[in-house]
mmCIF file of C-alpha atoms in Angstrom:
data_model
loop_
_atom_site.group_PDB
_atom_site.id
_atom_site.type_symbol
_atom_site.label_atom_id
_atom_site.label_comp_id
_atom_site.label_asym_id
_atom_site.label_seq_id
_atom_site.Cartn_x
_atom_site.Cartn_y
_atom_site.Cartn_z
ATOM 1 C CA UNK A 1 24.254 6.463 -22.875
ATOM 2 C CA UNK A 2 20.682 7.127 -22.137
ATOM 3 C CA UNK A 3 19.261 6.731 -18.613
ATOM 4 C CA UNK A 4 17.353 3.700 -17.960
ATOM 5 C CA UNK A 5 13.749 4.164 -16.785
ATOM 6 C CA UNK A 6 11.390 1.667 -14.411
ATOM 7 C CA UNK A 7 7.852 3.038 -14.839
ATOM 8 C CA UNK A 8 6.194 1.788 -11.611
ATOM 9 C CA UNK A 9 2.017 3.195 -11.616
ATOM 10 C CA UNK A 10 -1.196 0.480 -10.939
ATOM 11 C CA UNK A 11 -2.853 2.556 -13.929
ATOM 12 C CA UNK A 12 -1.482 1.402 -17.611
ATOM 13 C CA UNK A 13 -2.499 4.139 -18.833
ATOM 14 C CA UNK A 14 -0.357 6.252 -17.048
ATOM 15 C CA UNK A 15 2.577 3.767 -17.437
ATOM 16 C CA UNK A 16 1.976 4.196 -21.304
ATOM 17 C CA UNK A 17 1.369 7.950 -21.423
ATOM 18 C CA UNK A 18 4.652 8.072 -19.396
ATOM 19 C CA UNK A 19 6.590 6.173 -21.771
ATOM 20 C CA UNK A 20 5.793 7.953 -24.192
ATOM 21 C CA UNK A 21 6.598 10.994 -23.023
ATOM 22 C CA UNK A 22 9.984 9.447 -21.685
ATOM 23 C CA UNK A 23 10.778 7.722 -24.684
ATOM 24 C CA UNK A 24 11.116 11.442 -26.843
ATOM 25 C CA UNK A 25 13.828 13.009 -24.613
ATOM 26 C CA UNK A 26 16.964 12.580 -25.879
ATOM 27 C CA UNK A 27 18.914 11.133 -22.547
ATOM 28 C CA UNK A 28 16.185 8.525 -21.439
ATOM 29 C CA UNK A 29 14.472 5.334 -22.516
ATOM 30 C CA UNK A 30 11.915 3.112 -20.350
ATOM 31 C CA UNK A 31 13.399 -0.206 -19.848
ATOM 32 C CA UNK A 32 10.112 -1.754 -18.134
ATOM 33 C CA UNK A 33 7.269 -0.943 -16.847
ATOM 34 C CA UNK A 34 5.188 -1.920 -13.334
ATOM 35 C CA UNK A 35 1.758 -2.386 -12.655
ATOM 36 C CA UNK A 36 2.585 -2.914 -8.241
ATOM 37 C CA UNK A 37 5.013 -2.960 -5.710
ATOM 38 C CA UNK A 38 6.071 -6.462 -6.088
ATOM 39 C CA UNK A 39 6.677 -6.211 -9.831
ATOM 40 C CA UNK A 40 8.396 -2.801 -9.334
ATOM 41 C CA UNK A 41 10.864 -4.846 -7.095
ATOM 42 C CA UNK A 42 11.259 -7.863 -9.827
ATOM 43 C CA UNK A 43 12.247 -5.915 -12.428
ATOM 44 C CA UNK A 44 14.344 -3.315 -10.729
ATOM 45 C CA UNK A 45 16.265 -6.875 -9.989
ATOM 46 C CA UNK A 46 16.010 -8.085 -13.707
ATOM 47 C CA UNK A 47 16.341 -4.943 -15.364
ATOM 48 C CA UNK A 48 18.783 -2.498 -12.917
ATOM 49 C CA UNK A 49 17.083 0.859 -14.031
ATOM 50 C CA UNK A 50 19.254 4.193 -13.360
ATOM 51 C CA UNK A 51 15.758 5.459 -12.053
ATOM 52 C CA UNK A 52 12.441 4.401 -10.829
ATOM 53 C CA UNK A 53 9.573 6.745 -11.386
ATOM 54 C CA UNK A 54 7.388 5.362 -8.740
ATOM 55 C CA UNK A 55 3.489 5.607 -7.608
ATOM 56 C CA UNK A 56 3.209 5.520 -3.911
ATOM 57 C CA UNK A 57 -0.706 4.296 -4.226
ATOM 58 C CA UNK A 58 -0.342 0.811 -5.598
ATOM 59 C CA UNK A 59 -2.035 -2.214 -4.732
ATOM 60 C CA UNK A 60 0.143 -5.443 -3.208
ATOM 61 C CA UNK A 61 3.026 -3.458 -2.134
ATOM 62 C CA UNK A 62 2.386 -0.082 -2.111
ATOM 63 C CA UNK A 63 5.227 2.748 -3.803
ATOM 64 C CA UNK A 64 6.839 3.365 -0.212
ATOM 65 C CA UNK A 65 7.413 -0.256 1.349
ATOM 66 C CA UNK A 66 8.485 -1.374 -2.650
ATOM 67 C CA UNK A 67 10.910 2.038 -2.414
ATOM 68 C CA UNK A 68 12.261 1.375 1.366
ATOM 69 C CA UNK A 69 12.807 -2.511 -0.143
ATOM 70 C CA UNK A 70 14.760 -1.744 -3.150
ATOM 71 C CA UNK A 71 16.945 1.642 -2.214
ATOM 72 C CA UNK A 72 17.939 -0.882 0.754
ATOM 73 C CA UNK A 73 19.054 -4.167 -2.081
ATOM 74 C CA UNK A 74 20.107 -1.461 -4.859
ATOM 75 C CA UNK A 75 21.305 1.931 -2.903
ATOM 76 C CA UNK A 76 22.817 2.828 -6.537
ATOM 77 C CA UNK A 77 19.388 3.021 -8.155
ATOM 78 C CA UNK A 78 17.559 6.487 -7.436
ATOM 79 C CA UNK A 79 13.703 6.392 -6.534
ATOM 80 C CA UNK A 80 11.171 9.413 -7.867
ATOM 81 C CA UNK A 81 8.007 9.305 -5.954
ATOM 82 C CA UNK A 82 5.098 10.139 -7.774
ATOM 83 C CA UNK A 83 1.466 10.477 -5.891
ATOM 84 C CA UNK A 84 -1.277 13.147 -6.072
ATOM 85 C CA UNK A 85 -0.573 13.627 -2.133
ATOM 86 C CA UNK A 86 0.774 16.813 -1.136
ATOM 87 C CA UNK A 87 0.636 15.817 2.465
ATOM 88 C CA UNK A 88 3.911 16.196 4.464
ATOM 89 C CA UNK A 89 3.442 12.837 5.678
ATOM 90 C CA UNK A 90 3.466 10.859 2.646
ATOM 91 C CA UNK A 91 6.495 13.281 1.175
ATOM 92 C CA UNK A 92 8.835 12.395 4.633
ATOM 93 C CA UNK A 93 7.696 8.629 4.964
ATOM 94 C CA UNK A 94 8.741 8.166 1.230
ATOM 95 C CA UNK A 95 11.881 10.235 1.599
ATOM 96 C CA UNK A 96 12.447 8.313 4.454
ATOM 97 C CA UNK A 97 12.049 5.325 3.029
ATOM 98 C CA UNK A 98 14.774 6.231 0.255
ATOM 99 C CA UNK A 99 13.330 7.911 -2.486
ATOM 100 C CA UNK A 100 15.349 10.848 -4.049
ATOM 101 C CA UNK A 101 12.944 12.548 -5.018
ATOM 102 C CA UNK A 102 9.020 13.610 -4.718
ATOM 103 C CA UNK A 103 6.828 14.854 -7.724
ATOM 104 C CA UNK A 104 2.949 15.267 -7.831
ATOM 105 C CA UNK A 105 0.944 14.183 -10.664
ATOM 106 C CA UNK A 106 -0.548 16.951 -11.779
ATOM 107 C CA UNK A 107 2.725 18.544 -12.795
ATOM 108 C CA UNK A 108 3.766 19.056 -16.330
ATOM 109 C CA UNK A 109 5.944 16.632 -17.740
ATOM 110 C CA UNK A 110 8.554 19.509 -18.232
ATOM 111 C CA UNK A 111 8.871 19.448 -14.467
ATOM 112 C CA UNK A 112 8.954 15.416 -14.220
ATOM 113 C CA UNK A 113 11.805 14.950 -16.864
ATOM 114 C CA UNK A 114 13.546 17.863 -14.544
ATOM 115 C CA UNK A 115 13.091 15.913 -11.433
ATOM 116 C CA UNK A 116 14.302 12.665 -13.201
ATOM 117 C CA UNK A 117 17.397 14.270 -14.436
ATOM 118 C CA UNK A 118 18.112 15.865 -10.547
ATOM 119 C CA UNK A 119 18.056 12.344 -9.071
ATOM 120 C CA UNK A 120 19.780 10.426 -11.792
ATOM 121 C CA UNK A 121 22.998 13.536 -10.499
ATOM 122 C CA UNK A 122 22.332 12.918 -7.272
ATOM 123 C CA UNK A 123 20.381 15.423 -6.116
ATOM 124 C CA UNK A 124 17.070 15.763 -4.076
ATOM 125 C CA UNK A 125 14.176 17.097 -5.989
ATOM 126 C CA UNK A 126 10.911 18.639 -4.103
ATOM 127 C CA UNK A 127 8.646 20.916 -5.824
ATOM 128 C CA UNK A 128 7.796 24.259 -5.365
ATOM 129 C CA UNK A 129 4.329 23.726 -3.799
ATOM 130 C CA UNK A 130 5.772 20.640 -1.432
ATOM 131 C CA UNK A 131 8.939 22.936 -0.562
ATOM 132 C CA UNK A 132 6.712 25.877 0.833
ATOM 133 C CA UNK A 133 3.942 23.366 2.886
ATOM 134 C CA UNK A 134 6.672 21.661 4.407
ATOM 135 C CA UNK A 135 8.640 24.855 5.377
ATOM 136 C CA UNK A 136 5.456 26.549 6.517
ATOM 137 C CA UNK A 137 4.557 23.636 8.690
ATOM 138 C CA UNK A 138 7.377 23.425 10.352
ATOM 139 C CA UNK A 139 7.500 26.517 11.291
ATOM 140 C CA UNK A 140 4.084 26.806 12.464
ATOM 141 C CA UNK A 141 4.469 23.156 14.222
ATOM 142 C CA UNK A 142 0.968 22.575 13.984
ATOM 143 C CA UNK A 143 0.263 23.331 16.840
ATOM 144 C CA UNK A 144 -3.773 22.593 16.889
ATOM 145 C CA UNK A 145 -2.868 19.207 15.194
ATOM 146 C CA UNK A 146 -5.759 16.256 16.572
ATOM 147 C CA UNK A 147 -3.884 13.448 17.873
ATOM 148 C CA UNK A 148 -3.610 10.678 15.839
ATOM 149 C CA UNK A 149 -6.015 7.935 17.736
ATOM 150 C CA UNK A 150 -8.934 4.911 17.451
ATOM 151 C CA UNK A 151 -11.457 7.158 18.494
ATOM 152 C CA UNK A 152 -10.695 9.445 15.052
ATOM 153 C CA UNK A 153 -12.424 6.268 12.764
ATOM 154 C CA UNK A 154 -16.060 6.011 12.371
ATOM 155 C CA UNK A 155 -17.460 2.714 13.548
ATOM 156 C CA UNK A 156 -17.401 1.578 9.658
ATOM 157 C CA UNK A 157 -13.564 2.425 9.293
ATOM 158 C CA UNK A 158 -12.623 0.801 12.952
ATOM 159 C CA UNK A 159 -14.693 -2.508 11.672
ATOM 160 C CA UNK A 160 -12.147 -2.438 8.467
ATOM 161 C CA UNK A 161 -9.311 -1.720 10.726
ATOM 162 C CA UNK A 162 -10.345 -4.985 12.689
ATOM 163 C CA UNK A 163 -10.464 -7.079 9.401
ATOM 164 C CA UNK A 164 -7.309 -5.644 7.965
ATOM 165 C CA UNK A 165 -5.688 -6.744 11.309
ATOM 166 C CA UNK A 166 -7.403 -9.760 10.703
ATOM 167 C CA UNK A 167 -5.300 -10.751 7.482
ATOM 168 C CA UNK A 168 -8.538 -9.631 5.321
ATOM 169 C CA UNK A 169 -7.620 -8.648 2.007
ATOM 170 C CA UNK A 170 -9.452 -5.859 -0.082
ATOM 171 C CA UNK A 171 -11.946 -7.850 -2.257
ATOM 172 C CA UNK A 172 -12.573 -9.816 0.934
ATOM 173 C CA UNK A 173 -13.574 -6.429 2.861
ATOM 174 C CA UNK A 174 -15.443 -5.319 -0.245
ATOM 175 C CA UNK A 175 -17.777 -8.481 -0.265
ATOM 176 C CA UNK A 176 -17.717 -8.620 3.715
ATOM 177 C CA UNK A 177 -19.934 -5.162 2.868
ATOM 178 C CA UNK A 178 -21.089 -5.370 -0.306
ATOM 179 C CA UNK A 179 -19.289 -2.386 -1.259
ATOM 180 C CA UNK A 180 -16.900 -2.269 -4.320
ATOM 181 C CA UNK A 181 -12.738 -2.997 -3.894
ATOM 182 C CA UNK A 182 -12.540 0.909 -4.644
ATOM 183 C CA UNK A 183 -14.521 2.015 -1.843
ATOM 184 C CA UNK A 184 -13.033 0.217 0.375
ATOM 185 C CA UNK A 185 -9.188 0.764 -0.514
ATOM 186 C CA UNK A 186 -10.705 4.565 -0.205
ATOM 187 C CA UNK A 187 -11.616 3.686 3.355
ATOM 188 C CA UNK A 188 -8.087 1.785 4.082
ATOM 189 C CA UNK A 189 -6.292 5.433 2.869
ATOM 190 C CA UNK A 190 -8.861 7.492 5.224
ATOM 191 C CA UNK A 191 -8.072 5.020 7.713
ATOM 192 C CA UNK A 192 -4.228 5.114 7.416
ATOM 193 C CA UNK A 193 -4.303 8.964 7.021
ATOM 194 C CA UNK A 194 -6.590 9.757 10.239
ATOM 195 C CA UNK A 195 -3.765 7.261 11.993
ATOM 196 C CA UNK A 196 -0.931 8.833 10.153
ATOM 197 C CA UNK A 197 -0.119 5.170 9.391
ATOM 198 C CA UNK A 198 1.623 4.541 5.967
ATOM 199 C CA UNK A 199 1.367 0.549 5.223
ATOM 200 C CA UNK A 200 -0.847 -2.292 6.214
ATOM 201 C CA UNK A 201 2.089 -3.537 8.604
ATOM 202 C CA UNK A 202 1.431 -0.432 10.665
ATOM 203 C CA UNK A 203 -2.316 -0.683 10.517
ATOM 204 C CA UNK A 204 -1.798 -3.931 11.779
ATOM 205 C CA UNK A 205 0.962 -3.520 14.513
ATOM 206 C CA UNK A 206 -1.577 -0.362 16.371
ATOM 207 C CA UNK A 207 -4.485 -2.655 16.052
ATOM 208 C CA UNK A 208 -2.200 -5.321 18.133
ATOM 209 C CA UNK A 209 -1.461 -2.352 20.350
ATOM 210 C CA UNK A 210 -5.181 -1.761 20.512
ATOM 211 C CA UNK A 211 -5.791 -5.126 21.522
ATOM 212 C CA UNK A 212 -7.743 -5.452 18.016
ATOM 213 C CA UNK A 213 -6.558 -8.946 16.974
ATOM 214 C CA UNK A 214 -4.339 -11.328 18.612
ATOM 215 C CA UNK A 215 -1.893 -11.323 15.976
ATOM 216 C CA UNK A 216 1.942 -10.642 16.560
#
């Protein structure tokens, strides 16, 4: 029986280069495929996929809060990050949050139907490249790291910190500024990454700790 795949990417044409790629090798098929978080969770309820090949950058609910929700509803389905981040702290939040697996998206497909195939067994698949930066950094500690604190954001990304705390959405930030919804999801990642913050919940619980907005 063929594995059961849950493409989960905001781009389509990803989704549909993926499927087709997927769709060729012998022991898989995509069931359905995801445009965000949300949907990702709605059809891994409707459709029970053996494994989710998931973006972590998606809008709504991004890949790691839709991973953490559905490995804790469906333990039995296995979770393959996919992101162009090679930062250790997007590869441990999403392994934390339950994915199986991490792969980066400029890897050959060879490698991603590898990785699939790991985590549909059981096992936990890290690449090469993510492997050695996470061994090296332990063992160096980091120790020069900068704390992670307010006084990191320029005044532009602390006044998007206050509206995201705020309940402002993206478009709504965008035409606060008269910027585009790009630039300023661009910001909310700079933002999140100087903070070493991985989902708007967190941005919003340290701007309550910052006394930022009276939200609780």
């Amino acid at each position: 029986m063929k594995m059961k795949i849950l493409i989960a990417d905001d781009h389509a044409i990803v989704r549909q280069g993926l499927r087709a790629l997927i769709d060729k090798e012998e022991d898989m098929m995509v069931g359905a495929e995801a445009g965000t978080g949300a949907e990702a969770i709605r059809l891994t309820r409707q459709e029970r996929p053996d494994v989710i090949v998931m973006d972590i950058s998606m809008p709504d609910v991004n890949g790691i809060d839709a991973t953490r929700g559905i490995t804790a509803e469906f333990p039995e389905v296995k979770v393959l990050a996919l992101s162009m981040e090679s930062d250790r702290r997007f590869v441990v939040e999403v392994l934390k949050a339950g994915a199986n697996g991490y792969v980066l998206k400029d890897a050959a497909f060879s490698e991603l139907a590898t990785a699939i195939r790991a985590v549909a067994a059981g096992e936990t698949y890290l690449p090469p490249r993510v492997t050695t930066l996470l061994i090296k950094e332990y063992l160096q500690r980091i120790p020069d790291e900068v704390p992670a604190t307010y006084e990191n954001l320029s005044a532009r990304e602390r006044e998007i910190l206050q509206l995201i705390a705020d309940g402002s959405n993206a478009k709504e930030i965008a035409f606060a500024f008269g910027v585009s919804v790009k630039t300023v999801e661009n910001q909310r990642h700079s933002i999140m990454k100087k903070l070493d913050l991985f989902s708007i919940a967190e941005l919003t619980k340290y701007a309550v700790r910052q006394g930022l907005t009276s939200l609780k």
